[in-house]
Short mmCIF file of C-alpha atoms and ligand atoms in Angstrom, two decimals:
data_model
loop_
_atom_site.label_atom_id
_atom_site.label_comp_id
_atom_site.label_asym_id
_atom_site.label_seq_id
_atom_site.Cartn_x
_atom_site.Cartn_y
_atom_site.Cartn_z
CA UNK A 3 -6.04 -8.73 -16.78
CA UNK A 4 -4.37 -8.87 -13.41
CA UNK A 5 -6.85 -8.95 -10.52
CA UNK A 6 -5.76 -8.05 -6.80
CA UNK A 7 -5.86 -10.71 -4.54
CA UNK A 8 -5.58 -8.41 -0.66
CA UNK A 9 -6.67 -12.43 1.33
CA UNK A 10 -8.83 -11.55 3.77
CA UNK A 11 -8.48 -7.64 3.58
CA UNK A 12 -11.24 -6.26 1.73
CA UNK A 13 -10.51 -2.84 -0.15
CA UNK A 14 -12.05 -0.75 2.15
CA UNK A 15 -10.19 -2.22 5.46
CA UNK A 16 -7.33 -1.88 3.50
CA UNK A 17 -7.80 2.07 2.66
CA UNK A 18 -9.28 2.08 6.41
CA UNK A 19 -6.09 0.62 8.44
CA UNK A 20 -3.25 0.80 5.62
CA UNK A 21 -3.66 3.57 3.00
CA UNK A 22 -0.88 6.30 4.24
CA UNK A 23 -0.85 4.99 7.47
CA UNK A 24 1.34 1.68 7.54
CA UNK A 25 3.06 -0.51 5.38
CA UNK A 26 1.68 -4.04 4.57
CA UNK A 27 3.43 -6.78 2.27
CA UNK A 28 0.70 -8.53 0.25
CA UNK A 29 1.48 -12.18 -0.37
CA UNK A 30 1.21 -13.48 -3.35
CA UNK A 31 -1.37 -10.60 -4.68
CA UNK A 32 -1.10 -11.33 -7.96
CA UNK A 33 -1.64 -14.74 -8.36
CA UNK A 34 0.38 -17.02 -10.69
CA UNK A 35 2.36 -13.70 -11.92
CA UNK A 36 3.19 -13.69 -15.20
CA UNK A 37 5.80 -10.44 -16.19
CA UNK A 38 4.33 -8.13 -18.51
CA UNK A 39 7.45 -7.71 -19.99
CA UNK A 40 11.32 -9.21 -20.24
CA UNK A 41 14.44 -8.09 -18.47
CA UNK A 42 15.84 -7.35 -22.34
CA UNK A 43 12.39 -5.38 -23.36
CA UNK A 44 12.74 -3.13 -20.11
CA UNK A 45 16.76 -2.65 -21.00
CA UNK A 46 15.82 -2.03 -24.70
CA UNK A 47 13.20 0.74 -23.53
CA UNK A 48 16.15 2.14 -22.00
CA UNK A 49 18.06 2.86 -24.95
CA UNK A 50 15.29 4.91 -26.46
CA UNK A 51 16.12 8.45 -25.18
CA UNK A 52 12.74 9.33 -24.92
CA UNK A 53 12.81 7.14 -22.02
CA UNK A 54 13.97 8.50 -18.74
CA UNK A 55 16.04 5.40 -17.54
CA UNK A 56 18.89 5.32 -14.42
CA UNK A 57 21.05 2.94 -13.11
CA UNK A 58 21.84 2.96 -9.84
CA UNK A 59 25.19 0.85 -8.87
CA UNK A 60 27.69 -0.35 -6.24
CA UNK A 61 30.95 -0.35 -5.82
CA UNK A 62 32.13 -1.68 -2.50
CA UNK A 63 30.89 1.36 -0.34
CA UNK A 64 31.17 4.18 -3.53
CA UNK A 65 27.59 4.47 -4.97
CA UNK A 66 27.34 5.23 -8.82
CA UNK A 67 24.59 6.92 -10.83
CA UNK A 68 24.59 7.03 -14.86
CA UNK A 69 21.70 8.67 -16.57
CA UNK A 70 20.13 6.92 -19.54
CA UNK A 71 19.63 6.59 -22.86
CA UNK A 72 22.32 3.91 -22.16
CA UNK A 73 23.76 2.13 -25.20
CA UNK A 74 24.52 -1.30 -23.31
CA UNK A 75 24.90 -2.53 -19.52
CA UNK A 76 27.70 -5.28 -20.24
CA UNK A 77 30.07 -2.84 -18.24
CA UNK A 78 28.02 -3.30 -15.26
CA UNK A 79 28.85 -6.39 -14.33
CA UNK A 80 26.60 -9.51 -12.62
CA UNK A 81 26.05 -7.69 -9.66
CA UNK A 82 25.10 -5.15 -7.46
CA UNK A 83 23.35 -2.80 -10.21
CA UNK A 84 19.78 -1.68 -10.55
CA UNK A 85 18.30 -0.34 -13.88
CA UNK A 86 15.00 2.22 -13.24
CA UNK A 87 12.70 3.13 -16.03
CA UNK A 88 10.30 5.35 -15.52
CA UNK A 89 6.55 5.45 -16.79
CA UNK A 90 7.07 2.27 -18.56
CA UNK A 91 2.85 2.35 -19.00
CA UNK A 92 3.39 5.23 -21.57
CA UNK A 93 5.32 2.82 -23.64
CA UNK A 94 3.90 -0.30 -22.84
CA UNK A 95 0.69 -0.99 -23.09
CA UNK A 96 0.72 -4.67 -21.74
CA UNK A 97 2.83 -3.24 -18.32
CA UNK A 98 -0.14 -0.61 -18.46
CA UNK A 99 -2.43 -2.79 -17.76
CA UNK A 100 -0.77 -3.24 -14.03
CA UNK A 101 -2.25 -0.20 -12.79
CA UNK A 102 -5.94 -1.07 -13.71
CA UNK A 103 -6.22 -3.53 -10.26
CA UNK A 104 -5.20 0.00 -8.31
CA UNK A 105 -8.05 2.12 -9.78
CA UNK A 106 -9.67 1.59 -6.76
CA UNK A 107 -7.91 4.81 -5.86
CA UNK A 108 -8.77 7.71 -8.49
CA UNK A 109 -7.11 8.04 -11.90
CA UNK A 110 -5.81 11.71 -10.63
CA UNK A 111 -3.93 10.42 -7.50
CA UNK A 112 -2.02 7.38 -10.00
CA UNK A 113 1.24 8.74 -11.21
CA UNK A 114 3.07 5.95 -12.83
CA UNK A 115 4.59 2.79 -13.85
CA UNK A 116 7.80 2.37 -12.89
CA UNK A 117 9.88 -1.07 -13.27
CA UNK A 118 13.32 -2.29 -12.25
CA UNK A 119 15.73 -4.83 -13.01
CA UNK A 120 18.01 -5.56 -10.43
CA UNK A 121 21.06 -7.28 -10.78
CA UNK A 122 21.89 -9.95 -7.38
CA UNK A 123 22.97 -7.54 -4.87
CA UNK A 124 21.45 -4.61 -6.72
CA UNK A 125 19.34 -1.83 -5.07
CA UNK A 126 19.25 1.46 -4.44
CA UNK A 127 19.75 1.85 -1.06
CA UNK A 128 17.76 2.80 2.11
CA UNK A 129 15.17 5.75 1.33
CA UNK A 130 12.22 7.55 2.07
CA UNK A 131 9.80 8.78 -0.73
CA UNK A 132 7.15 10.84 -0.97
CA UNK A 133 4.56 9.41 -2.43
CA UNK A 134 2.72 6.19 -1.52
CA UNK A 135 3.79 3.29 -3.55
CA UNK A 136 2.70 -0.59 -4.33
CA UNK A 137 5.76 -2.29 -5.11
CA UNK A 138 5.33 -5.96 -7.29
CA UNK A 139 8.03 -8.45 -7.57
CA UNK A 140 7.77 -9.81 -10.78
CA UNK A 141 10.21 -12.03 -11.67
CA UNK A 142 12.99 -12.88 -9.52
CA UNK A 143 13.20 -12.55 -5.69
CA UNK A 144 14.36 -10.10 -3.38
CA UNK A 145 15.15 -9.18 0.32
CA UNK A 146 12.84 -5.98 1.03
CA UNK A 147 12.75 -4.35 4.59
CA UNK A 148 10.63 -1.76 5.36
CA UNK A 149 9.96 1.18 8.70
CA UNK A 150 7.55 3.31 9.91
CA UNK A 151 8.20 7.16 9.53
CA UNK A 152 11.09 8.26 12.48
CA UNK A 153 11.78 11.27 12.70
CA UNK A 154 15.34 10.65 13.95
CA UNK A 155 16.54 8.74 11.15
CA UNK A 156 18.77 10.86 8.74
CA UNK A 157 19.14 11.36 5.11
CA UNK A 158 22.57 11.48 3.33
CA UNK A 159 23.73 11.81 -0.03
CA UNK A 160 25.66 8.75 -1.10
CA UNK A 161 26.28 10.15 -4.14
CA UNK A 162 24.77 14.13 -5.59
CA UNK A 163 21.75 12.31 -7.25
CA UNK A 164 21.08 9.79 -4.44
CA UNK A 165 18.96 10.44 -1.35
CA UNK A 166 19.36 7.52 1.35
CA UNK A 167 18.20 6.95 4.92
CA UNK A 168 20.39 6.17 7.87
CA UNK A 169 19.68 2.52 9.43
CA UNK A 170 16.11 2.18 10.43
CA UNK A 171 14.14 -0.77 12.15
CA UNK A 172 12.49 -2.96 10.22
CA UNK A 173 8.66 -3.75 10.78
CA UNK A 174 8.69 -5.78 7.90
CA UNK A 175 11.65 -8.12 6.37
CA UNK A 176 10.99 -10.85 3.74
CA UNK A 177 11.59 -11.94 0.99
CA UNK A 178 9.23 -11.05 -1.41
CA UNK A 179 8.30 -13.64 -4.71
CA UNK A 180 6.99 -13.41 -8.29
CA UNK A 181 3.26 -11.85 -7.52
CA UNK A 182 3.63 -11.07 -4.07
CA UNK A 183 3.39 -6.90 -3.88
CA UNK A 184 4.65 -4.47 -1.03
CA UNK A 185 2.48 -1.24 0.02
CA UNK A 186 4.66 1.85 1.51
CA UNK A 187 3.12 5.01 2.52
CA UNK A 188 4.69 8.13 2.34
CA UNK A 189 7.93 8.53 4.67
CA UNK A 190 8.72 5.02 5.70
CA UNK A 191 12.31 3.96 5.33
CA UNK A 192 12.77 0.88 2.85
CA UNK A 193 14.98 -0.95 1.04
CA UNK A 194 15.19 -3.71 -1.35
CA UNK A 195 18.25 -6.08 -2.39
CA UNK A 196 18.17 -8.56 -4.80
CA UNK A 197 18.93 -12.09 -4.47
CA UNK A 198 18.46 -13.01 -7.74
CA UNK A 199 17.77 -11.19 -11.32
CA UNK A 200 14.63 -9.98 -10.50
CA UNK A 201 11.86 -7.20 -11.92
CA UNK A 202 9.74 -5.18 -9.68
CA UNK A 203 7.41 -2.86 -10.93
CA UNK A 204 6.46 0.36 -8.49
CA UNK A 205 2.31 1.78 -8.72
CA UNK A 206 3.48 5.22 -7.60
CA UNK A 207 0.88 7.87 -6.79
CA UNK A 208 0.80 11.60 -6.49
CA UNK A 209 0.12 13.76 -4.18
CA UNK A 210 1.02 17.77 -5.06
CA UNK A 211 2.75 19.95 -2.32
CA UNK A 212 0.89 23.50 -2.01
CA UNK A 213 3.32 24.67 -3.82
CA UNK A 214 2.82 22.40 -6.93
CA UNK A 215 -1.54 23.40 -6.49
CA UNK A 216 -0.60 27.45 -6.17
CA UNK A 217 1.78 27.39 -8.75
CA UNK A 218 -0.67 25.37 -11.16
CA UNK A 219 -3.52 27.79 -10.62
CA UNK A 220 -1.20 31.23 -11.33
CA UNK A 221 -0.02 29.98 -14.76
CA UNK A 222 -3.99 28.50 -15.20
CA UNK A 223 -4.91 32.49 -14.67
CA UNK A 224 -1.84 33.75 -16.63
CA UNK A 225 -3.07 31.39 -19.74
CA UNK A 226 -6.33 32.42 -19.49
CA UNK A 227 -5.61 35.90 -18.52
CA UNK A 228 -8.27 35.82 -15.62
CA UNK A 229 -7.74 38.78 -13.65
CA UNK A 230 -10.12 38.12 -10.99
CA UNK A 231 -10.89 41.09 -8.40
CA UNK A 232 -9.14 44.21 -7.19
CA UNK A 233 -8.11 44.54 -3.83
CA UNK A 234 -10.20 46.88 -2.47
CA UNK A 235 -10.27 49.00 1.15
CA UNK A 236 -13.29 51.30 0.99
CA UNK A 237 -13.67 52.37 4.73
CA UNK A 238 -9.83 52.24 5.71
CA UNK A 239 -8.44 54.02 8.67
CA UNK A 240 -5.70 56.29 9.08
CA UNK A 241 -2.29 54.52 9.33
CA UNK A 242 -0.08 55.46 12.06
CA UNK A 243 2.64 54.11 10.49
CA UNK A 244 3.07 54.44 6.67
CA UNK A 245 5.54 51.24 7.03
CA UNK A 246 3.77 48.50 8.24
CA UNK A 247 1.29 46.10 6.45
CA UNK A 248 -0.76 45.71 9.63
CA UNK A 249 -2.96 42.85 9.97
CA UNK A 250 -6.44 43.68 9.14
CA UNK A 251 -4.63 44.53 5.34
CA UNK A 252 -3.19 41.16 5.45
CA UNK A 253 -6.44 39.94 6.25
CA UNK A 254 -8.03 41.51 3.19
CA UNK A 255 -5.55 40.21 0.83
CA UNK A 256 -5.73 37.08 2.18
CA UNK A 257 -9.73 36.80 1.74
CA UNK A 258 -9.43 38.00 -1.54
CA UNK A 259 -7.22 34.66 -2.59
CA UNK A 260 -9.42 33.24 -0.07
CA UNK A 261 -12.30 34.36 -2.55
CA UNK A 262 -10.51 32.95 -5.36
CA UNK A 263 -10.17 29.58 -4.17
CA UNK A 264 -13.71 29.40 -3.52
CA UNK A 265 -14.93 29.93 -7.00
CA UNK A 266 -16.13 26.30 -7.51
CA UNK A 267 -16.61 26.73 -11.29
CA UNK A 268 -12.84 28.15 -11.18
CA UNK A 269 -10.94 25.32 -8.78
CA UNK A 270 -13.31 22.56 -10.95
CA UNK A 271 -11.82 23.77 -14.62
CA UNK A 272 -8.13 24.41 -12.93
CA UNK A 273 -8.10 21.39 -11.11
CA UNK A 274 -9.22 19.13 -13.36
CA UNK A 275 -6.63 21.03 -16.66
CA UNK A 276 -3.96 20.94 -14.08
CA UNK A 277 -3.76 17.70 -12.82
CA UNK A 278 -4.48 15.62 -16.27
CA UNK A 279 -1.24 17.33 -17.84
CA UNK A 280 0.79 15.07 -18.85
CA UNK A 281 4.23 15.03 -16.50
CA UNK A 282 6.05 12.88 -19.40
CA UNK A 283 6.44 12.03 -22.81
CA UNK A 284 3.12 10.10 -24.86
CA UNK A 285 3.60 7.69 -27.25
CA UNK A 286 0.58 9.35 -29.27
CA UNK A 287 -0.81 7.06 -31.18
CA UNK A 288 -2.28 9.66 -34.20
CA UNK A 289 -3.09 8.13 -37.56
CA UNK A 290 -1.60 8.95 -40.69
CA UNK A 291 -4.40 9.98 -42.56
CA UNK A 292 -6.96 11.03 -39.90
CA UNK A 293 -10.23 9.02 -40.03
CA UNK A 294 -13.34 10.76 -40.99
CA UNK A 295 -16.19 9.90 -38.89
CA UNK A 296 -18.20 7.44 -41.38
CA UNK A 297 -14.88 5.36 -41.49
CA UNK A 298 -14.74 5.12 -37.30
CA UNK A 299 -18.31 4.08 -37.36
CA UNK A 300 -17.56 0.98 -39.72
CA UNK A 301 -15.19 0.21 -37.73
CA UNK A 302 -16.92 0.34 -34.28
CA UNK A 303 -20.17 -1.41 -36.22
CA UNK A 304 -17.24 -4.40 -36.95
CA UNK A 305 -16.78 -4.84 -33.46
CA UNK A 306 -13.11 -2.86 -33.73
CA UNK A 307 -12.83 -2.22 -29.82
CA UNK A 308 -10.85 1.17 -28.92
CA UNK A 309 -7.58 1.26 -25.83
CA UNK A 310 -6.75 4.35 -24.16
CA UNK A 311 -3.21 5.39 -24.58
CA UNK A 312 -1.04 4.44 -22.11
CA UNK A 313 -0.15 6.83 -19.97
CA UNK A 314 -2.98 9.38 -21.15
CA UNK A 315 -4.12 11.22 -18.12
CA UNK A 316 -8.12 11.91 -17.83
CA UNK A 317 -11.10 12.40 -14.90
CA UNK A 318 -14.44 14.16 -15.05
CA UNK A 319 -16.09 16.36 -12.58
CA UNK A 320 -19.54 16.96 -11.93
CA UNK A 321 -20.99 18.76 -8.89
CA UNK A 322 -24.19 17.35 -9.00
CA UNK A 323 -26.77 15.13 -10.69
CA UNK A 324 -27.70 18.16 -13.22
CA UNK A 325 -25.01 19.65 -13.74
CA UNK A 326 -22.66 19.86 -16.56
CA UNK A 327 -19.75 17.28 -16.79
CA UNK A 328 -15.94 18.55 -17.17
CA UNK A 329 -14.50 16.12 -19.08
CA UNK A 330 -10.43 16.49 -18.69
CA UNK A 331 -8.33 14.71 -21.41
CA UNK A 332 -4.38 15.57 -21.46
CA UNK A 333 -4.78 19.08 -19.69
CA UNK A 334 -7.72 20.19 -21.77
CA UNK A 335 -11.42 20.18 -20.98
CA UNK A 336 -14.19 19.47 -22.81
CA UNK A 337 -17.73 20.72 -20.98
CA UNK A 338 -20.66 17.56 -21.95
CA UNK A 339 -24.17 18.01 -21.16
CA UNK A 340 -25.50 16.25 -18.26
CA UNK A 341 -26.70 13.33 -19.80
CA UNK A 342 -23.26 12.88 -21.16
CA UNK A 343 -22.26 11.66 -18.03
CA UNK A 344 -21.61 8.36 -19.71
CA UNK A 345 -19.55 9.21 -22.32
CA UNK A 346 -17.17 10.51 -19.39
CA UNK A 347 -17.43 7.58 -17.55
CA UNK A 348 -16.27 5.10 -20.23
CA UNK A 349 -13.20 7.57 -21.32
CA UNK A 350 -11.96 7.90 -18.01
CA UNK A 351 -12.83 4.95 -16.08
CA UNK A 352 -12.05 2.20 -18.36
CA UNK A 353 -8.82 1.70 -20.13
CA UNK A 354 -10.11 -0.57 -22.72
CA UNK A 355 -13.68 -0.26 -23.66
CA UNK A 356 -15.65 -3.45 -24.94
CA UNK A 357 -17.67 -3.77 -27.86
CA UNK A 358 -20.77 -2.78 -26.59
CA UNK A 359 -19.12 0.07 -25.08
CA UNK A 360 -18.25 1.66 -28.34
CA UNK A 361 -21.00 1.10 -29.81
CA UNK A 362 -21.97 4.14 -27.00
CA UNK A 363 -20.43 6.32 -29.19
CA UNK A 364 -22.01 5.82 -32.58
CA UNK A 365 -25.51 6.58 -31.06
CA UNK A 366 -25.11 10.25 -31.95
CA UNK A 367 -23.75 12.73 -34.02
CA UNK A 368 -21.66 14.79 -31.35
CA UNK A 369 -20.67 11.47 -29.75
CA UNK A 370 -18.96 9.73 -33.24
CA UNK A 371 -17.22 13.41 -33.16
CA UNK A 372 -15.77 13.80 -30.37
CA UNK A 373 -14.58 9.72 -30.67
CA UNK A 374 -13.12 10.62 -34.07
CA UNK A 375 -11.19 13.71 -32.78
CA UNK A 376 -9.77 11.95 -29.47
CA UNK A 377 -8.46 9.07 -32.05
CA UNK A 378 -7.18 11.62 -34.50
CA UNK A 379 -5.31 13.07 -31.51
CA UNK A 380 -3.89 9.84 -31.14
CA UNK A 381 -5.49 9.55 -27.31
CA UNK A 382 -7.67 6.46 -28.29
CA UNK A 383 -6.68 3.71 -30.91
CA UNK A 384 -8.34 0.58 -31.93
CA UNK A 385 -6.59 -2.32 -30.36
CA UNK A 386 -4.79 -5.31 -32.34
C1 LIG B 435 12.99 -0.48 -7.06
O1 LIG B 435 14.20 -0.56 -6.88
O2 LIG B 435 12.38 -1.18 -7.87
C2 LIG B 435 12.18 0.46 -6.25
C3 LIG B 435 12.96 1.54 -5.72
C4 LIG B 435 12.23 2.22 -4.60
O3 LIG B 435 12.17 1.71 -3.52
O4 LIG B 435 11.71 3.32 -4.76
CO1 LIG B 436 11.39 3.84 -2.82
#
């Protein structure tokens, strides 16, 4: 397990003075880093072409993308290339386990894994994103310089699939080393260059645009064909003009999405379906035959100890103490009781779940269920 070192920062000054406000390089955060994987595992995962890989090269000032599944990177050279692999937790399970020191933020706001190999010289260029990420320099070392947010600075396309930044100042500039991990918010200019083979892997986090949140919640109500109310104008005066939507109409229609939105039973099912969709690919983990019940409580009673698949995207809900939990599990929900509000906890919160914490799930009937279906589904599977 890899446990977050901040020095003298405690979490909470740390979300207090740094989260989405300013960049801070973290030295050595990890302690006596140890890569969760090799250089040639991360360039084999990019062969598989379930694997969404890119590499990102130079060629004096002509910038290069190729798209993976790649069938070999001999042509690239010793330098100046960088290889990208997305959601590298979905595949695996030991580079999963570098989210679990970032929980500290919620499960719904982590997006993914992503982890580079970089080539001396290799990079891909100075960029904004838009997402907050934790960058970790695994093996390797490499030059990284990073901005605040400046609005002058301008963004260019080096190439059709490549967004970089004009020159920015630098409020940090180091080099960073194995274990040693780099915080950028959203919008501040960076850029890394290798100095030496090196593997970084990126905590990135999301954070959906209005338009990601309104969209969601129209195909929620087209899948579930929930009408909702009518507009309605009992009381409405005489229009002087049969052309114009005046404002007090606008008004109406905009209290009766206003009125939608404020269904709390409504945004607490969409929300919580929406946003623990899987965006990728799982590497579902289903067994071949299913188990029946009896067998997954011999197993638990063993001391067989069940992992979450990498990857798999879950969070609960409950408004209050009383109320029912909304268990989400890969976009679907599953309503528990109250008292159930274990159960949710130990699916969502921990990754790996200890002996005694399985055991949790052979004290009733409806839990040993609901265990057997989420391993039939291939969500949870007893670890090696
Ligand atoms: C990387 O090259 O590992 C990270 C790229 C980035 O800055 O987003
Ligand atoms: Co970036």
């Amino acid at each position: 397990m890899y446990s977050l070192n901040f020095g003298s920062l405690s979490i909470e000054q740390f979300l207090a003075e740094y989260w989405q406000q300013k960049p801070l390089l973290i030295k050595g955060g990890f302690s006596n880093f140890q890569d969760p994987l090799s250089a040639d595992e991360l360039a084999g995962l990019a062969l598989d072409e379930q694997v969404d890989a890119r590499l990102i090269h130079q060629n004096d000032a002509n910038w290069l993308v190729d798209e993976g599944p790649f069938d070999g990177f001999d042509q690239y050279g010793e330098k100046d290339w960088t290889l990208l692999v997305q959601a590298v937790d979905h595949w695996q399970p030991d580079a999963a386990k570098l989210l679990e020191p970032f929980r500290f933020i919620p499960n719904w706001r982590i997006d993914d894994l992503m982890v580079s190999f970089s080539a001396p010289g290799g990079g891909v260029g100075p960029h904004l994103d838009q997402y907050d990420v934790f960058i970790i320099q695994g093996m390797g070392k490499r030059r990284w310089r990073v901005g605040m947010p400046d609005a002058s600075l301008e963004q260019f396309c080096p190439h059709p699939r490549l967004l970089q930044v004009s020159d920015f100042n630098a409020c940090i500039d180091d080099v960073m080393e194995p274990g040693d991990i780099l915080y950028i918010p959203p919008g501040c200019p960076h850029d890394g260059v290798s100095l030496e083979p090196s593997l970084n892997y990126s905590v990135g986090f999301r954070a959906p645009a209005q338009k990601d949140l309104i969209g969601g919640l129209a195909d929620y109500l087209l899948d579930f064909q929930i009408e909702g109310e009518r507009f309605s104008d009992p009381g409405r005066l005489r229009s002087l003009s049969p052309g114009e939507i005046n404002s007090r109409d606008l008004g109406q229609v905009r209290q009766l999405m206003q009125q939608l939105l404020a269904d709390d039973d409504l945004m607490s099912h969409w929300f919580g379906s929406y946003i623990s969709q899987a965006k990728r690919e799982l590497d579902l983990q289903e067994p071949e035959p299913h188990y029946q019940a009896e067998e997954i409580a011999e197993y638990l009673d063993e001391g067989s100890v069940l992992g979450r698949l990498g990857g798999l995207r879950c969070c609960y809900q409950q408004a209050n103490a009383e109320g029912d939990v909304q268990l989400f599990i890969n976009g679907d929900r599953f309503p528990l009781p109250a008292n159930e509000i274990d159960s949710a906890r130990l699916l969502t919160d921990r990754s790996q779940l200890t002996e005694a914490e399985c055991r949790h799930f052979m004290q009733t009937p409806e839990r040993l269920a609901f265990i057997t279906q989420l391993i039939n589904q291939g969500y949870w599977y007893f670890v090696e």
